Coordinates of C-alpha atoms and ligand atoms in Angstrom, one line a residue:
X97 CA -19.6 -20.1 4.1
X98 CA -15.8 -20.3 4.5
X99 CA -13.0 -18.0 4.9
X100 CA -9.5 -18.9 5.0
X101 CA -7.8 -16.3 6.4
X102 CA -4.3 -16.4 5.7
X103 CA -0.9 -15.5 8.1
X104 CA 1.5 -14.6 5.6
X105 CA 4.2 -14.5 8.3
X106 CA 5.0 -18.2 10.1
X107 CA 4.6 -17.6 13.5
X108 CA 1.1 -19.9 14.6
X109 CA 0.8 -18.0 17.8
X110 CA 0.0 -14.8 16.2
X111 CA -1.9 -17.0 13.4
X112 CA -4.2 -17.3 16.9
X113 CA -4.7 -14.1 17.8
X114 CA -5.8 -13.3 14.2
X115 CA -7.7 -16.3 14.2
X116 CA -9.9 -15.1 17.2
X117 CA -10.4 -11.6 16.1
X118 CA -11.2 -13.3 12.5
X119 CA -13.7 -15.2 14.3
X120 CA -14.9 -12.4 16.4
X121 CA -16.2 -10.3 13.9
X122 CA -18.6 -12.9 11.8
X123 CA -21.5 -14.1 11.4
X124 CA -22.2 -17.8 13.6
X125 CA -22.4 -19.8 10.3
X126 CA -19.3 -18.5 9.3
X127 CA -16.1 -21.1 9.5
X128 CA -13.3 -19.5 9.6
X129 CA -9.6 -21.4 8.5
X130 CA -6.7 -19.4 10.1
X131 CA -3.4 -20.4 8.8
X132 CA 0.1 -19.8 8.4
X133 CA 1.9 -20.8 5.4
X134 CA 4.4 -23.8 5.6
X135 CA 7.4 -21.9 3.9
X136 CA 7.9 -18.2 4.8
X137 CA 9.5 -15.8 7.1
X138 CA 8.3 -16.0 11.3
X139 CA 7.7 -11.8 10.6
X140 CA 7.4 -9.5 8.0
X141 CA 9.3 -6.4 8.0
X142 CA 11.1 -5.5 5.1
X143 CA 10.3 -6.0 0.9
X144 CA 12.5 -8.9 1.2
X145 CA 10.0 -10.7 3.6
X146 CA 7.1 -9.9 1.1
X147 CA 8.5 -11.0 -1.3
X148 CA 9.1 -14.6 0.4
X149 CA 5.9 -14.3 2.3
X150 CA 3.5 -14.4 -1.2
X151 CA 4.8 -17.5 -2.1
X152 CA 3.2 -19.3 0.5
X153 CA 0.3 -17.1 0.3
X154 CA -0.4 -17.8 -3.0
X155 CA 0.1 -21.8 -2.1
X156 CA -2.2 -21.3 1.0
X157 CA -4.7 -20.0 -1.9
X158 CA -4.4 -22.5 -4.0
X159 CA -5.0 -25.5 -1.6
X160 CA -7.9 -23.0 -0.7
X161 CA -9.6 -23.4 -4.3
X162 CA -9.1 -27.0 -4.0
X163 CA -11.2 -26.8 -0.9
X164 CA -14.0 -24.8 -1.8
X165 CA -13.0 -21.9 0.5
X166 CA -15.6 -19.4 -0.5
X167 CA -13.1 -16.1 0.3
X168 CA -9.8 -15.0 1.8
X169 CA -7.8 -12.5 4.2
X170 CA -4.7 -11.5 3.7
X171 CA -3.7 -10.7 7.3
X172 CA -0.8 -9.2 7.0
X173 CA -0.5 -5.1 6.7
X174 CA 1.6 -5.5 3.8
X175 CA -1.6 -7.2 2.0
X176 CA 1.2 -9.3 0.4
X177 CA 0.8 -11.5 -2.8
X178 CA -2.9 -10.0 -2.8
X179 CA -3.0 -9.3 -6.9
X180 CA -1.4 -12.7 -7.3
X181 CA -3.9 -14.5 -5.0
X182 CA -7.0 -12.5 -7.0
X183 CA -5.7 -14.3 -10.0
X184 CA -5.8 -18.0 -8.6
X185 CA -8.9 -17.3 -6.4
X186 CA -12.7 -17.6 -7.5
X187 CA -13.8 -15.7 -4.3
X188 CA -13.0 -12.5 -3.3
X189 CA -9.9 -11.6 -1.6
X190 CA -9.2 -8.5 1.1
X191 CA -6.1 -7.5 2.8
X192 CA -6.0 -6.2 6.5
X193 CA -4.6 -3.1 4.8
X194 CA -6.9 -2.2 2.2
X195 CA -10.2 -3.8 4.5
X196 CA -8.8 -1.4 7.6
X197 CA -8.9 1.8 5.4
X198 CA -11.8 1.1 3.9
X199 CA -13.6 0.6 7.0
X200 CA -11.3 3.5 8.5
X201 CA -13.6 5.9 5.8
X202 CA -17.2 5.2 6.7
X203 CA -16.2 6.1 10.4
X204 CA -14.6 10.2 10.0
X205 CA -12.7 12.5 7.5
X206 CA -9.6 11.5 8.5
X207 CA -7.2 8.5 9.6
X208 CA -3.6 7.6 10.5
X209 CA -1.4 4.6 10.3
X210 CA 0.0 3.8 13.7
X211 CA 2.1 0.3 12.4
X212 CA 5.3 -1.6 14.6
X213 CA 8.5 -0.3 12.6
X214 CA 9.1 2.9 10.9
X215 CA 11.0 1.1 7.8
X216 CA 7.9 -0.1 6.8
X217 CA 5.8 3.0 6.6
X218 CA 6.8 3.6 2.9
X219 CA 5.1 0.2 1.9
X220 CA 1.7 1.8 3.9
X221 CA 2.3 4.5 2.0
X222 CA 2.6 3.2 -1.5
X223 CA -0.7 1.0 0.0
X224 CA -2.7 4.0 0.8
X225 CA -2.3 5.9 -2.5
X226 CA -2.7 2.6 -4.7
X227 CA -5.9 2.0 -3.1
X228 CA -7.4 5.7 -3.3
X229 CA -7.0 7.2 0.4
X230 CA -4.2 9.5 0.1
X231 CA -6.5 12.4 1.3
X232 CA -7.9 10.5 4.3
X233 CA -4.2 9.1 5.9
X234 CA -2.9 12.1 7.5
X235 CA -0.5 10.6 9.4
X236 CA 1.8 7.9 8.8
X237 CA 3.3 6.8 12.2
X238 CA 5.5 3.8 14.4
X239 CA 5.7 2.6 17.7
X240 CA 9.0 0.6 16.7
X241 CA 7.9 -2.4 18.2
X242 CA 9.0 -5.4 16.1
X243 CA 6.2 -7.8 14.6
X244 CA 7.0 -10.4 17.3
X245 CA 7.3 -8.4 20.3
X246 CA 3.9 -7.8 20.3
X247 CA 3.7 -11.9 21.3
X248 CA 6.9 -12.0 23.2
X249 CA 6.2 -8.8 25.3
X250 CA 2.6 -7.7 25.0
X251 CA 2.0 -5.4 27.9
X252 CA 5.2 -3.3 27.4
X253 CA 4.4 -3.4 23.5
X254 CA 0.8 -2.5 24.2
X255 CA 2.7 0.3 26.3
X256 CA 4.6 1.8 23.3
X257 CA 1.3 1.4 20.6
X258 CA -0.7 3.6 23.5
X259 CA 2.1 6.6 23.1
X260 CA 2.1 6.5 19.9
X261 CA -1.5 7.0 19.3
X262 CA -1.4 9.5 21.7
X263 CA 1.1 11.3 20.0
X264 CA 0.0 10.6 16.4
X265 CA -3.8 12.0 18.1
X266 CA -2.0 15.1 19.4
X267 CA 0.4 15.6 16.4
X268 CA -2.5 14.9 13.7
X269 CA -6.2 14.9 14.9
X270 CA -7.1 12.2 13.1
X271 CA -10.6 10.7 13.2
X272 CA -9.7 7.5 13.4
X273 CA -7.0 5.2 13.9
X274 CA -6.0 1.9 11.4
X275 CA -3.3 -0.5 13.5
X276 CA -0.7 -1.1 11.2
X277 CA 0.0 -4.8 12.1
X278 CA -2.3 -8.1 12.6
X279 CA -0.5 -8.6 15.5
X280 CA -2.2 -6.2 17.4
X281 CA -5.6 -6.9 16.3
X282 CA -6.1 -8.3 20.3
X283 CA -5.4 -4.5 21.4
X284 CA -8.1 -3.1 19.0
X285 CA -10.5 -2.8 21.6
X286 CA -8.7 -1.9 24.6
X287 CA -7.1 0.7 22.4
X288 CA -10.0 2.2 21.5
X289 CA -12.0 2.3 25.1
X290 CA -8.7 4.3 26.5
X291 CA -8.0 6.6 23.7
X292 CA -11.5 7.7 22.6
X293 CA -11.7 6.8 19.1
X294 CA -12.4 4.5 16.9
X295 CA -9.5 2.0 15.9
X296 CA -9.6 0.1 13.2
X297 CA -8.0 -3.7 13.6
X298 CA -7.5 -5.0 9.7
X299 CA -8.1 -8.4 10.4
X300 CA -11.9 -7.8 11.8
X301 CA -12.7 -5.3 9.2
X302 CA -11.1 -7.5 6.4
X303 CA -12.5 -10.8 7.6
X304 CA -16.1 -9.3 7.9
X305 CA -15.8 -7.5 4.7
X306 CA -15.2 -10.8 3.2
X307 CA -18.1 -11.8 4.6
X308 CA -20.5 -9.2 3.4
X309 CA -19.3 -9.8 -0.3
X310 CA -19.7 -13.8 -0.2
X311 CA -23.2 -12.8 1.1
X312 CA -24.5 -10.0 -1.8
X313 CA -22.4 -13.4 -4.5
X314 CA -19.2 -11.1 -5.2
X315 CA -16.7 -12.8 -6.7
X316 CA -13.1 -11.7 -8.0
X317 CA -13.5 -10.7 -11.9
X318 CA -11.7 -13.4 -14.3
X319 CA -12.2 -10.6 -17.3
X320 CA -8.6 -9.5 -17.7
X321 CA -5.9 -8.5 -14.8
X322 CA -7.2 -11.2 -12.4
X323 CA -8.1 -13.9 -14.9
X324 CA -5.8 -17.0 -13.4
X325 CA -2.1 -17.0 -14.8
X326 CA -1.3 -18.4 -18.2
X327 CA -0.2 -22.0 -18.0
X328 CA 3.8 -22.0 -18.2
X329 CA 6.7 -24.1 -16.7
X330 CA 8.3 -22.8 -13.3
X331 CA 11.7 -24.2 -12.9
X332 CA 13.8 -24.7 -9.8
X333 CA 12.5 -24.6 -6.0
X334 CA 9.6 -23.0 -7.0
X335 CA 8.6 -25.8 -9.8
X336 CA 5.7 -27.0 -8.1
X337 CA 3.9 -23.7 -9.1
Ligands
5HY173 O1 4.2 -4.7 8.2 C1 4.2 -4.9 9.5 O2 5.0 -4.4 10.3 C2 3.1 -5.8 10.0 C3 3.0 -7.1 9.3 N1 4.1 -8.0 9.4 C4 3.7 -9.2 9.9 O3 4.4 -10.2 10.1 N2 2.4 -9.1 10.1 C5 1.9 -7.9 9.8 O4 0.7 -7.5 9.9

């Protein structure tokens, strides 16, 4: 079996991190591809950045189906480009997002969203009540950390994620706790031993629910919605599309 597991953002340092807690949490005869695209922002914070980041996700994708990859992670909280990569893909396809809340509800009642900067809890927001969890995700919350000062700075940054949780723990009694960025999946389990809870890392909980689908022969439905695009001309920079 084969993953591809996908940094929308451009930075290959964090495409390591994620690659190791990708490769953490699967089976042995699992081979896992970890990439960033070749076109894209270095971090995604904003709409604009999703918007530029599911172009190369979609690209990384496609070069995917030509490879035979049997499914793919999205590992980026915004799960960007994720409908448009169901359509090209044969496999099945998870974002850290939706993977972390799913895996977030087996575990308690309750969850909440501890992510790097506030401007993008709206976009976890919007994510939790498309994909059904707007009872569970009682607390929406931000250590304002940029994306890549979790790589730059990790200790203090690892600092400023363990007062938030605290605080979001005090504030909200959650169950559980869903890290709002993949660049903190290599604080998952330190996180959890110190705070006394479980927290969720997307990328572990996406990558192995990938797994477990390829394994019971799930693949993304070509019925209608994510049937691959109609053929049609794409002019300009984005021609080769
Ligand atoms: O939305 C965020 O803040 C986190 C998101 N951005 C990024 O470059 N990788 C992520 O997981």
């Amino acid at each position: 079996m084969r993953i591809k597991v996908i940094n929308p953002n451009t930075t290959w340092s964090m495409t390591r991190t994620i690659e190791a807690a990708a490769r953490a949490s699967v089976s042995s005869d699992v081979e896992i591809e970890a990439v960033s695209p070749t076109m894209g922002p270095v971090s995604i914070e904003s709409h604009a950045d999703e918007a530029l980041a599911a172009v190369g996700v979609m690209d990384e994708v496609r070069k995917g189906e030509a490879d035979g990859c049997d499914g793919y992670v999205l590992a980026c909280f915004g799960d960007p480009g994720l409908h448009a990569a169901r359509e090209l893909a044969s496999g099945p396809v998870i974002g850290i997002a939706e993977g972390a809340f799913h895996a977030a509800s087996f575990l308690g009642r309750s969850f909440a969203i501890v992510t790097t900067l506030g401007r993008t809890l709206g976009r976890a927001r919007d994510l939790v009540n498309e994909y059904g969890f707007t009872r569970a995700c009682v607390a929406y919350r931000a250590c304002e950390v940029p994306v890549l000062g979790l790589d730059e700075d990790p200790e203090s940054a690892y600092a400023a994620l363990r007062v938030e949780c605290e605080r979001t723990i005090a504030d909200a009694s959650p169950d559980a706790i869903v890290l709002g960025c993949a660049g903190m999946a290599g604080m998952c389990a330190r996180l959890q031993s110190e705070l006394g809870l479980p927290v969720i890392d997307g990328v572990a909980a996406a990558t192995s629910l990938v797994e477990a689908m390829v394994r019971i022969g799930a693949k993304t439905s070509k019925r209608e919605e994510f049937a691959a695009p109609p053929a049609k001309e794409v002019v300009g920079l984005l021609s080769p599309f």
